[in-house]
CSV table of C-alpha atoms and ligand atoms in Angstrom, one decimal:
chain,number,residue,atom,x,y,z
A,1,UNK,CA,-20.5,-25.9,-8.6
A,2,UNK,CA,-20.1,-24.2,-5.3
A,3,UNK,CA,-22.3,-21.4,-3.9
A,4,UNK,CA,-22.1,-18.7,-1.5
A,5,UNK,CA,-24.5,-19.7,1.4
A,6,UNK,CA,-24.2,-16.9,3.9
A,7,UNK,CA,-22.4,-13.6,4.5
A,8,UNK,CA,-22.1,-12.0,7.7
A,9,UNK,CA,-20.3,-8.7,8.7
A,10,UNK,CA,-19.1,-7.3,12.3
A,11,UNK,CA,-17.5,-4.2,13.4
A,12,UNK,CA,-14.0,-4.8,14.7
A,13,UNK,CA,-10.9,-2.4,15.6
A,14,UNK,CA,-8.0,-1.6,13.2
A,15,UNK,CA,-4.3,-1.3,14.3
A,16,UNK,CA,-5.2,2.3,15.4
A,17,UNK,CA,-7.9,1.3,17.5
A,18,UNK,CA,-10.5,2.5,15.1
A,19,UNK,CA,-13.6,0.5,13.6
A,20,UNK,CA,-13.4,-1.5,10.7
A,21,UNK,CA,-15.3,-4.3,9.0
A,22,UNK,CA,-14.5,-7.9,9.3
A,23,UNK,CA,-16.7,-10.2,6.9
A,24,UNK,CA,-17.0,-13.9,6.8
A,25,UNK,CA,-18.4,-15.9,4.0
A,26,UNK,CA,-19.6,-19.6,4.2
A,27,UNK,CA,-20.1,-21.7,1.3
A,28,UNK,CA,-22.4,-24.3,0.6
A,29,UNK,CA,-19.6,-26.8,0.6
A,30,UNK,CA,-18.8,-26.2,4.4
A,31,UNK,CA,-15.8,-23.7,3.6
A,32,UNK,CA,-15.8,-20.4,5.6
A,33,UNK,CA,-13.4,-17.5,5.0
A,34,UNK,CA,-13.3,-14.0,6.3
A,35,UNK,CA,-11.4,-10.6,5.6
A,36,UNK,CA,-10.9,-7.3,7.0
A,37,UNK,CA,-10.3,-3.9,5.3
A,38,UNK,CA,-7.9,-1.2,6.0
A,39,UNK,CA,-8.2,2.3,6.1
A,40,UNK,CA,-6.0,5.3,5.3
A,41,UNK,CA,-5.0,8.7,7.1
A,42,UNK,CA,-3.5,10.8,4.5
A,43,UNK,CA,-6.0,9.6,1.9
A,44,UNK,CA,-6.4,11.0,-1.7
A,45,UNK,CA,-9.4,13.0,-2.3
A,46,UNK,CA,-10.5,11.0,-5.4
A,47,UNK,CA,-10.5,7.7,-3.3
A,48,UNK,CA,-13.8,5.7,-3.3
A,49,UNK,CA,-16.0,6.5,-0.2
A,50,UNK,CA,-15.2,4.7,3.0
A,51,UNK,CA,-18.6,4.7,5.2
A,52,UNK,CA,-18.3,6.1,8.6
A,53,UNK,CA,-21.4,6.5,10.8
A,54,UNK,CA,-20.7,10.2,11.7
A,55,UNK,CA,-22.7,10.0,14.8
A,56,UNK,CA,-21.6,10.3,18.5
A,57,UNK,CA,-20.1,6.7,19.0
A,58,UNK,CA,-16.2,6.2,18.2
A,59,UNK,CA,-15.7,9.8,17.2
A,60,UNK,CA,-18.0,9.6,14.3
A,61,UNK,CA,-15.9,6.7,13.1
A,62,UNK,CA,-18.1,3.7,13.4
A,63,UNK,CA,-19.0,1.3,10.7
A,64,UNK,CA,-22.2,-0.1,11.8
A,65,UNK,CA,-24.0,1.4,8.7
A,66,UNK,CA,-21.7,-0.3,6.4
A,67,UNK,CA,-21.8,-3.5,8.2
A,68,UNK,CA,-25.8,-3.3,8.0
A,69,UNK,CA,-25.1,-2.8,4.1
A,70,UNK,CA,-23.5,-6.1,4.1
A,71,UNK,CA,-25.8,-8.0,6.2
A,72,UNK,CA,-29.1,-6.4,5.0
A,73,UNK,CA,-28.5,-5.5,1.5
A,74,UNK,CA,-25.2,-7.2,-0.2
A,75,UNK,CA,-25.8,-10.6,1.5
A,76,UNK,CA,-29.1,-11.5,-0.1
A,77,UNK,CA,-27.8,-10.5,-3.5
A,78,UNK,CA,-24.9,-12.8,-3.4
A,79,UNK,CA,-26.4,-15.9,-1.9
A,80,UNK,CA,-26.3,-18.9,-4.2
A,81,UNK,CA,-23.7,-17.1,-6.5
A,82,UNK,CA,-20.4,-19.0,-7.3
A,83,UNK,CA,-17.6,-17.3,-5.2
A,84,UNK,CA,-14.8,-18.3,-7.8
A,85,UNK,CA,-16.6,-16.0,-10.2
A,86,UNK,CA,-14.9,-13.0,-8.9
A,87,UNK,CA,-15.7,-10.8,-11.8
A,88,UNK,CA,-19.5,-11.5,-11.5
A,89,UNK,CA,-19.5,-10.8,-7.9
A,90,UNK,CA,-17.7,-8.0,-8.0
A,91,UNK,CA,-19.7,-6.5,-10.9
A,92,UNK,CA,-22.7,-7.3,-8.9
A,93,UNK,CA,-21.7,-5.0,-6.0
A,94,UNK,CA,-20.6,-2.4,-8.1
A,95,UNK,CA,-24.0,-2.1,-10.1
A,96,UNK,CA,-25.8,-2.5,-6.6
A,97,UNK,CA,-24.1,0.3,-5.3
A,98,UNK,CA,-24.7,2.4,-8.6
A,99,UNK,CA,-22.5,5.4,-7.7
A,100,UNK,CA,-18.9,6.4,-9.1
A,101,UNK,CA,-17.3,6.5,-5.7
A,102,UNK,CA,-19.3,3.7,-4.0
A,103,UNK,CA,-20.9,6.4,-1.7
A,104,UNK,CA,-24.0,4.5,-1.5
A,105,UNK,CA,-22.8,1.3,0.0
A,106,UNK,CA,-19.5,2.2,1.1
A,107,UNK,CA,-16.1,1.0,-0.4
A,108,UNK,CA,-15.3,-0.3,2.8
A,109,UNK,CA,-18.7,-2.6,2.8
A,110,UNK,CA,-17.9,-3.8,-1.0
A,111,UNK,CA,-14.3,-4.4,-0.5
A,112,UNK,CA,-14.9,-6.5,2.6
A,113,UNK,CA,-17.1,-9.0,0.7
A,114,UNK,CA,-14.9,-9.0,-2.2
A,115,UNK,CA,-12.1,-9.8,-0.2
A,116,UNK,CA,-13.8,-12.4,1.6
A,117,UNK,CA,-15.2,-14.1,-1.4
A,118,UNK,CA,-11.9,-14.4,-3.0
A,119,UNK,CA,-10.5,-16.4,0.4
A,120,UNK,CA,-13.6,-18.5,0.3
A,121,UNK,CA,-13.0,-19.5,-3.5
A,122,UNK,CA,-9.4,-20.1,-3.0
A,123,UNK,CA,-10.4,-22.4,0.0
A,124,UNK,CA,-12.8,-24.2,-2.1
A,125,UNK,CA,-10.3,-24.6,-4.9
A,126,UNK,CA,-7.8,-26.0,-2.5
A,127,UNK,CA,-5.2,-23.8,-3.5
A,128,UNK,CA,-3.1,-21.0,-2.0
A,129,UNK,CA,-4.8,-17.5,-2.3
A,130,UNK,CA,-1.9,-16.2,-4.5
A,131,UNK,CA,-2.6,-18.7,-7.0
A,132,UNK,CA,-6.4,-17.9,-7.0
A,133,UNK,CA,-5.5,-14.3,-7.5
A,134,UNK,CA,-3.3,-15.4,-10.7
A,135,UNK,CA,-6.3,-17.2,-12.0
A,136,UNK,CA,-8.7,-14.0,-11.3
A,137,UNK,CA,-6.2,-12.0,-13.3
A,138,UNK,CA,-6.6,-14.4,-16.4
A,139,UNK,CA,-10.1,-14.4,-16.0
A,140,UNK,CA,-10.6,-10.6,-15.9
A,141,UNK,CA,-7.8,-9.8,-18.5
A,142,UNK,CA,-7.2,-12.8,-20.7
A,143,UNK,CA,-3.5,-12.5,-19.9
A,144,UNK,CA,-1.3,-14.9,-17.5
A,145,UNK,CA,0.9,-13.1,-15.1
A,146,UNK,CA,4.2,-14.6,-13.7
A,147,UNK,CA,4.1,-14.9,-10.2
A,148,UNK,CA,7.0,-13.9,-8.0
A,149,UNK,CA,7.8,-12.6,-4.6
A,150,UNK,CA,8.0,-8.8,-4.3
A,151,UNK,CA,10.9,-6.8,-3.3
A,152,UNK,CA,9.6,-5.0,0.1
A,153,UNK,CA,9.8,-1.2,1.0
A,154,UNK,CA,9.9,-1.2,4.6
A,155,UNK,CA,9.1,2.1,6.1
A,156,UNK,CA,11.4,2.7,9.2
A,157,UNK,CA,11.1,6.5,9.9
A,158,UNK,CA,7.7,8.1,10.0
A,159,UNK,CA,6.6,11.6,9.6
A,160,UNK,CA,3.6,13.7,8.2
A,161,UNK,CA,0.2,12.5,9.1
A,162,UNK,CA,1.4,9.1,10.5
A,163,UNK,CA,3.5,10.7,13.5
A,164,UNK,CA,3.6,13.5,15.9
A,165,UNK,CA,7.1,14.7,15.0
A,166,UNK,CA,8.2,17.7,12.8
A,167,UNK,CA,9.1,15.7,9.8
A,168,UNK,CA,7.3,16.5,6.6
A,169,UNK,CA,8.1,13.5,4.5
A,170,UNK,CA,5.7,10.8,5.6
A,171,UNK,CA,7.7,7.9,4.9
A,172,UNK,CA,11.3,7.0,4.8
A,173,UNK,CA,11.6,3.5,3.4
A,174,UNK,CA,14.6,0.8,2.7
A,175,UNK,CA,14.7,-1.3,0.0
A,176,UNK,CA,16.9,-4.3,0.6
A,177,UNK,CA,17.4,-4.7,-3.0
A,178,UNK,CA,20.5,-7.1,-3.3
A,179,UNK,CA,19.0,-9.6,-0.7
A,180,UNK,CA,18.7,-12.9,-2.3
A,181,UNK,CA,15.3,-14.0,-0.9
A,182,UNK,CA,12.8,-12.8,1.1
A,183,UNK,CA,14.4,-14.4,4.4
A,184,UNK,CA,17.6,-12.3,3.9
A,185,UNK,CA,15.3,-9.4,3.0
A,186,UNK,CA,13.6,-9.4,6.2
A,187,UNK,CA,16.8,-10.2,8.3
A,188,UNK,CA,18.7,-7.1,6.7
A,189,UNK,CA,15.5,-4.9,7.2
A,190,UNK,CA,15.0,-6.0,11.0
A,191,UNK,CA,18.8,-5.5,11.8
A,192,UNK,CA,18.8,-2.1,10.1
A,193,UNK,CA,15.7,-1.0,12.1
A,194,UNK,CA,17.1,-2.4,15.4
A,195,UNK,CA,20.5,-0.4,14.4
A,196,UNK,CA,18.4,2.6,13.7
A,197,UNK,CA,16.9,2.3,17.2
A,198,UNK,CA,20.4,1.9,18.7
A,199,UNK,CA,21.3,5.1,16.8
A,200,UNK,CA,18.4,7.2,17.8
A,201,UNK,CA,18.9,6.2,21.5
A,202,UNK,CA,22.4,7.1,21.5
A,203,UNK,CA,21.4,10.5,19.9
A,204,UNK,CA,18.9,10.9,22.8
A,205,UNK,CA,16.2,10.9,20.0
A,206,UNK,CA,12.8,9.5,20.6
A,207,UNK,CA,12.3,5.9,19.7
A,208,UNK,CA,8.4,6.0,19.8
A,209,UNK,CA,6.9,4.7,16.6
A,210,UNK,CA,4.3,6.1,14.3
A,211,UNK,CA,1.4,4.6,12.5
A,212,UNK,CA,3.2,2.2,10.2
A,213,UNK,CA,5.7,1.1,12.8
A,214,UNK,CA,8.6,3.3,11.8
A,215,UNK,CA,10.5,5.4,14.5
A,216,UNK,CA,9.1,9.0,14.7
A,217,UNK,CA,11.9,11.3,16.3
A,218,UNK,CA,12.0,15.1,16.0
A,219,UNK,CA,14.9,16.1,13.6
A,220,UNK,CA,16.3,19.2,12.0
A,221,UNK,CA,15.5,18.2,8.5
A,222,UNK,CA,14.2,15.5,6.2
A,223,UNK,CA,17.9,15.1,5.1
A,224,UNK,CA,18.9,14.2,8.8
A,225,UNK,CA,16.4,11.2,8.7
A,226,UNK,CA,18.1,10.0,5.5
A,227,UNK,CA,21.5,10.3,7.0
A,228,UNK,CA,20.4,8.4,10.0
A,229,UNK,CA,19.0,5.6,8.1
A,230,UNK,CA,22.2,5.4,6.2
A,231,UNK,CA,24.1,5.3,9.3
A,232,UNK,CA,21.9,2.2,10.3
A,233,UNK,CA,22.4,0.6,6.9
A,234,UNK,CA,26.2,0.8,7.7
A,235,UNK,CA,26.1,-0.3,11.1
A,236,UNK,CA,24.2,-3.5,9.9
A,237,UNK,CA,27.5,-4.2,7.7
A,238,UNK,CA,25.5,-3.5,4.6
A,239,UNK,CA,26.5,-1.0,1.9
A,240,UNK,CA,23.7,1.9,1.0
A,241,UNK,CA,23.4,2.2,-2.7
A,242,UNK,CA,24.6,-1.4,-3.3
A,243,UNK,CA,22.8,-3.8,-0.9
A,244,UNK,CA,20.2,-1.5,0.4
A,245,UNK,CA,18.5,1.5,-1.1
A,246,UNK,CA,16.1,4.4,0.0
A,247,UNK,CA,12.5,5.2,-1.1
A,248,UNK,CA,10.5,8.1,0.1
A,249,UNK,CA,6.6,8.8,0.3
A,250,UNK,CA,6.5,12.6,0.4
A,251,UNK,CA,2.5,12.4,0.6
A,252,UNK,CA,3.2,15.9,-0.8
A,253,UNK,CA,-0.5,16.8,-1.1
A,254,UNK,CA,-0.6,16.8,2.8
A,255,UNK,CA,2.0,20.1,2.9
A,256,UNK,CA,0.8,21.6,-0.5
A,257,UNK,CA,-1.0,25.1,0.5
A,258,UNK,CA,-1.9,27.7,-2.0
A,259,UNK,CA,0.5,26.8,-4.4
A,260,UNK,CA,3.3,26.0,-2.2
A,261,UNK,CA,5.2,23.0,-0.8
A,262,UNK,CA,5.2,23.7,3.0
A,263,UNK,CA,8.4,22.1,4.7
A,264,UNK,CA,7.4,23.3,8.1
A,265,UNK,CA,10.1,21.4,9.9
A,266,UNK,CA,12.6,22.8,7.7
A,267,UNK,CA,10.9,26.3,8.1
A,268,UNK,CA,11.1,26.5,4.0
A,269,UNK,CA,8.2,27.2,1.5
A,270,UNK,CA,9.1,25.9,-2.2
A,271,UNK,CA,6.9,26.2,-5.4
A,272,UNK,CA,6.5,23.2,-7.9
A,273,UNK,CA,9.9,23.8,-9.7
A,274,UNK,CA,11.9,24.3,-6.5
A,275,UNK,CA,10.4,21.4,-5.0
A,276,UNK,CA,11.2,19.4,-7.8
A,277,UNK,CA,14.8,20.7,-7.6
A,278,UNK,CA,14.6,19.6,-3.8
A,279,UNK,CA,14.0,16.2,-4.6
A,280,UNK,CA,16.6,15.9,-7.4
A,281,UNK,CA,19.1,17.1,-5.0
A,282,UNK,CA,18.1,14.0,-2.6
A,283,UNK,CA,18.1,11.7,-5.5
A,284,UNK,CA,21.5,13.0,-6.7
A,285,UNK,CA,23.0,13.0,-3.2
A,286,UNK,CA,21.6,9.7,-1.5
A,287,UNK,CA,20.8,6.3,-2.8
A,288,UNK,CA,17.1,7.1,-3.3
A,289,UNK,CA,15.5,5.0,-6.1
A,290,UNK,CA,11.8,5.8,-5.5
A,291,UNK,CA,9.6,8.6,-4.6
A,292,UNK,CA,5.9,8.5,-4.1
A,293,UNK,CA,3.6,11.3,-4.1
A,294,UNK,CA,6.4,13.8,-4.8
A,295,UNK,CA,3.9,16.3,-5.9
A,296,UNK,CA,0.3,17.3,-4.7
A,297,UNK,CA,-2.4,15.2,-6.3
A,298,UNK,CA,-3.5,18.3,-8.5
A,299,UNK,CA,-0.5,19.7,-9.2
A,300,UNK,CA,-0.2,18.0,-12.5
A,301,UNK,CA,2.1,20.8,-13.8
A,302,UNK,CA,4.3,19.9,-10.9
A,303,UNK,CA,4.3,16.3,-11.7
A,304,UNK,CA,5.2,16.9,-15.2
A,305,UNK,CA,8.3,19.0,-14.2
A,306,UNK,CA,9.2,16.2,-11.6
A,307,UNK,CA,8.7,13.4,-14.2
A,308,UNK,CA,10.8,15.0,-16.8
A,309,UNK,CA,13.5,16.0,-14.2
A,310,UNK,CA,14.1,12.8,-12.5
A,311,UNK,CA,11.8,10.2,-14.1
A,312,UNK,CA,14.6,8.5,-16.1
A,313,UNK,CA,16.7,7.9,-12.8
A,314,UNK,CA,14.0,7.2,-9.9
A,315,UNK,CA,11.0,5.4,-9.8
A,316,UNK,CA,8.0,8.1,-9.3
A,317,UNK,CA,5.1,6.6,-7.8
A,318,UNK,CA,1.2,7.9,-8.0
A,319,UNK,CA,-0.5,7.2,-4.8
A,320,UNK,CA,-3.0,9.7,-4.1
A,321,UNK,CA,-2.4,11.1,-7.7
A,322,UNK,CA,-4.1,7.9,-9.4
A,323,UNK,CA,-6.0,6.4,-6.1
A,324,UNK,CA,-6.1,3.0,-8.0
A,325,UNK,CA,-8.7,4.1,-10.2
A,326,UNK,CA,-8.2,3.1,-13.8
A,327,UNK,CA,-9.8,5.9,-15.3
A,328,UNK,CA,-7.8,8.7,-13.2
A,329,UNK,CA,-4.9,6.6,-14.1
A,330,UNK,CA,-5.3,6.6,-17.8
A,331,UNK,CA,-5.6,10.1,-17.9
A,332,UNK,CA,-2.2,10.4,-16.0
A,333,UNK,CA,-0.6,7.9,-18.1
A,334,UNK,CA,-1.9,10.2,-21.3
A,335,UNK,CA,-0.5,13.2,-19.5
A,336,UNK,CA,2.9,11.5,-18.9
A,337,UNK,CA,2.8,11.7,-15.2
A,338,UNK,CA,5.0,9.5,-12.8
A,339,UNK,CA,6.1,6.1,-13.8
A,340,UNK,CA,4.7,3.7,-11.4
A,341,UNK,CA,1.7,3.4,-9.4
A,342,UNK,CA,0.9,2.7,-5.8
A,343,UNK,CA,-2.0,-0.2,-5.6
A,344,UNK,CA,-4.4,0.3,-2.6
A,345,UNK,CA,-7.5,-2.0,-2.9
A,346,UNK,CA,-9.5,0.2,-0.5
A,347,UNK,CA,-9.0,3.2,-2.7
A,348,UNK,CA,-11.1,1.8,-5.4
A,349,UNK,CA,-13.2,-0.9,-3.7
A,350,UNK,CA,-13.1,-4.3,-5.4
A,351,UNK,CA,-10.6,-7.0,-6.4
A,352,UNK,CA,-11.8,-6.8,-10.2
A,353,UNK,CA,-11.2,-3.2,-10.4
A,354,UNK,CA,-7.7,-3.4,-8.4
A,355,UNK,CA,-6.9,-6.1,-11.1
A,356,UNK,CA,-8.0,-3.9,-14.0
A,357,UNK,CA,-5.7,-1.1,-12.8
A,358,UNK,CA,-2.8,-3.4,-12.3
A,359,UNK,CA,-3.2,-4.6,-15.9
A,360,UNK,CA,-3.4,-1.1,-17.2
A,361,UNK,CA,-0.1,-0.6,-15.4
A,362,UNK,CA,1.3,-3.6,-16.9
A,363,UNK,CA,0.3,-2.6,-20.5
A,364,UNK,CA,1.7,0.9,-20.1
A,365,UNK,CA,5.0,0.1,-18.7
A,366,UNK,CA,4.2,1.4,-15.4
A,367,UNK,CA,5.5,-0.4,-12.0
A,368,UNK,CA,2.8,-1.6,-9.6
A,369,UNK,CA,3.6,-1.6,-5.9
A,370,UNK,CA,1.1,-3.2,-3.6
A,371,UNK,CA,0.4,-1.1,-0.7
A,372,UNK,CA,-1.0,-1.6,2.7
A,373,UNK,CA,-2.8,1.6,4.7
A,374,UNK,CA,-1.6,3.5,7.8
A,375,UNK,CA,-4.7,1.8,9.4
A,376,UNK,CA,-4.2,-2.0,9.1
A,377,UNK,CA,-5.5,-5.5,10.7
A,378,UNK,CA,-3.9,-8.7,10.8
A,379,UNK,CA,-5.5,-9.5,7.4
A,380,UNK,CA,-2.5,-10.4,4.9
A,381,UNK,CA,-4.4,-10.5,1.5
A,382,UNK,CA,-2.2,-8.1,0.1
A,383,UNK,CA,1.0,-10.4,0.5
A,384,UNK,CA,-0.8,-13.0,-1.8
A,385,UNK,CA,-2.0,-10.3,-4.1
A,386,UNK,CA,1.6,-8.9,-4.6
A,387,UNK,CA,2.7,-12.8,-5.4
A,388,UNK,CA,0.0,-13.9,-7.4
A,389,UNK,CA,-0.1,-11.1,-9.8
A,390,UNK,CA,3.9,-10.7,-10.1
A,391,UNK,CA,3.7,-6.9,-9.0
A,392,UNK,CA,7.4,-7.0,-8.2
A,393,UNK,CA,7.1,-4.5,-5.1
A,394,UNK,CA,5.3,-4.4,-1.9
A,395,UNK,CA,5.1,-1.8,0.8
A,396,UNK,CA,3.8,-2.6,4.3
A,397,UNK,CA,5.3,-0.9,6.7
A,398,UNK,CA,8.2,-1.2,9.2
A,399,UNK,CA,9.7,-5.1,10.2
A,400,UNK,CA,7.9,-4.1,13.8
A,401,UNK,CA,4.1,-4.2,15.0
A,402,UNK,CA,2.0,-7.2,14.0
A,403,UNK,CA,-0.4,-5.3,11.6
A,404,UNK,CA,2.8,-4.9,9.5
A,405,UNK,CA,4.7,-8.0,10.0
A,406,UNK,CA,1.7,-10.3,9.4
A,407,UNK,CA,2.2,-9.4,5.8
A,408,UNK,CA,5.9,-10.0,5.6
A,409,UNK,CA,5.3,-13.3,7.9
A,410,UNK,CA,3.1,-14.5,5.1
A,411,UNK,CA,5.5,-13.7,2.5
A,412,UNK,CA,8.2,-15.8,4.3
A,413,UNK,CA,5.7,-18.8,4.3
A,414,UNK,CA,4.6,-18.2,0.6
A,415,UNK,CA,8.7,-18.5,-0.1
A,416,UNK,CA,9.1,-21.6,1.9
A,417,UNK,CA,6.3,-23.3,0.0
A,418,UNK,CA,7.1,-22.2,-3.3
A,419,UNK,CA,10.7,-22.8,-4.0
A,420,UNK,CA,10.3,-21.6,-7.7
A,421,UNK,CA,9.4,-18.2,-6.7
A,422,UNK,CA,12.3,-15.8,-6.8
A,423,UNK,CA,12.3,-12.4,-5.3
A,424,UNK,CA,12.0,-9.7,-7.6
A,425,UNK,CA,14.8,-7.4,-8.3
B,501,LIG,P1,-2.3,6.1,4.3
B,501,LIG,O1,-0.9,6.2,3.9
B,501,LIG,O2,-2.7,4.6,4.4
B,501,LIG,O3,-2.7,7.0,5.4
B,501,LIG,O4,-3.2,6.8,2.9
B,501,LIG,C1,-0.1,5.5,3.1
B,501,LIG,C2,0.3,6.1,1.8
B,501,LIG,O5,0.3,7.3,1.9
B,501,LIG,O6,0.9,5.5,1.1
B,502,LIG,ZN1,1.4,7.1,-0.3
């Protein structure tokens, strides 16, 4: 029997220089472990609440209240409990909060503790975190998963809310699909990233980067962004549509106004049907195999149109649409919306609920993609989560900036230390 001896949180800074929470858990056996929570910018409206102070400090974005909630309210409740029982810990946290959106204690406070406890438990068990996550999945669902290395989706060109350029689509990602392992996937991605930088320079375009480390030049159209990436793939002596594919995150809720999709960078305004046609045109003309949030989170009719139109030939990922919430996700499955789900544990606020949502995807033939947030830290928990649950895909930004590459670097070590794991295709 091991037990939680103390829990302590402090306010630290994230990759945008804004406050977030770092939480440390100490066990009776002497083990200590900590974790930090990420933060989104283009958030779904139904996400669990991220508690911010709202006072004059840090433009209202301080997290002192959430930190105090951990130190003064949560910590006393969890002392003496077994950290290996993640389900029980998370249940206690959820019950203590008592709201459906975690607005009482804050999802950031609850998640910080949930994550730090999982790290401490893995250390106590003397096993890597990804193996502990596979154990947690079994505890919670009664089912065994097959761990594997996720295929990365790397965001190398940023627009929307994550950059100050004129591109409406938020993320243009590369998927190094034919790479035989993580090492090769990262080499290809780095080479493509650097070749893209050279192309941008030669075209006298900006090589400044957005929040997720991708370049953020001003361009004529979304299609121009795709063409630049194709050139960068070819310059890397790789074949688009064979070795490397493209994925988009439209984050369409950000430019959906009064029933219209406003592509201000292109000076166009499209209704749901026409925007679905626009996306179909992209899928038919470029090696695009995944589109996230192709419609606004409340435009379910648009989602139906899009799913019927291209769901058979393209992965359609619900991010703002499902917000990692199993109730919202279940309704979406019943309505036939999308065919995949983006998994962000801070959208729901605990490991247990995240695992339950992934299980729902697994049992309904939806793919899960484990994801970072645009505001990140050096915390690498999502890399272990993706491996341990055999999710198959991860998106965690460009192969650049430490907050992004920390996760890829963790995957490289997991690959090195687990020769039996293959990269998911
Ligand atoms: P966010 O963006 O973290 O700013 O919400 C990431 C995404 O939309 O996938
Ligand atoms: Zn998204």
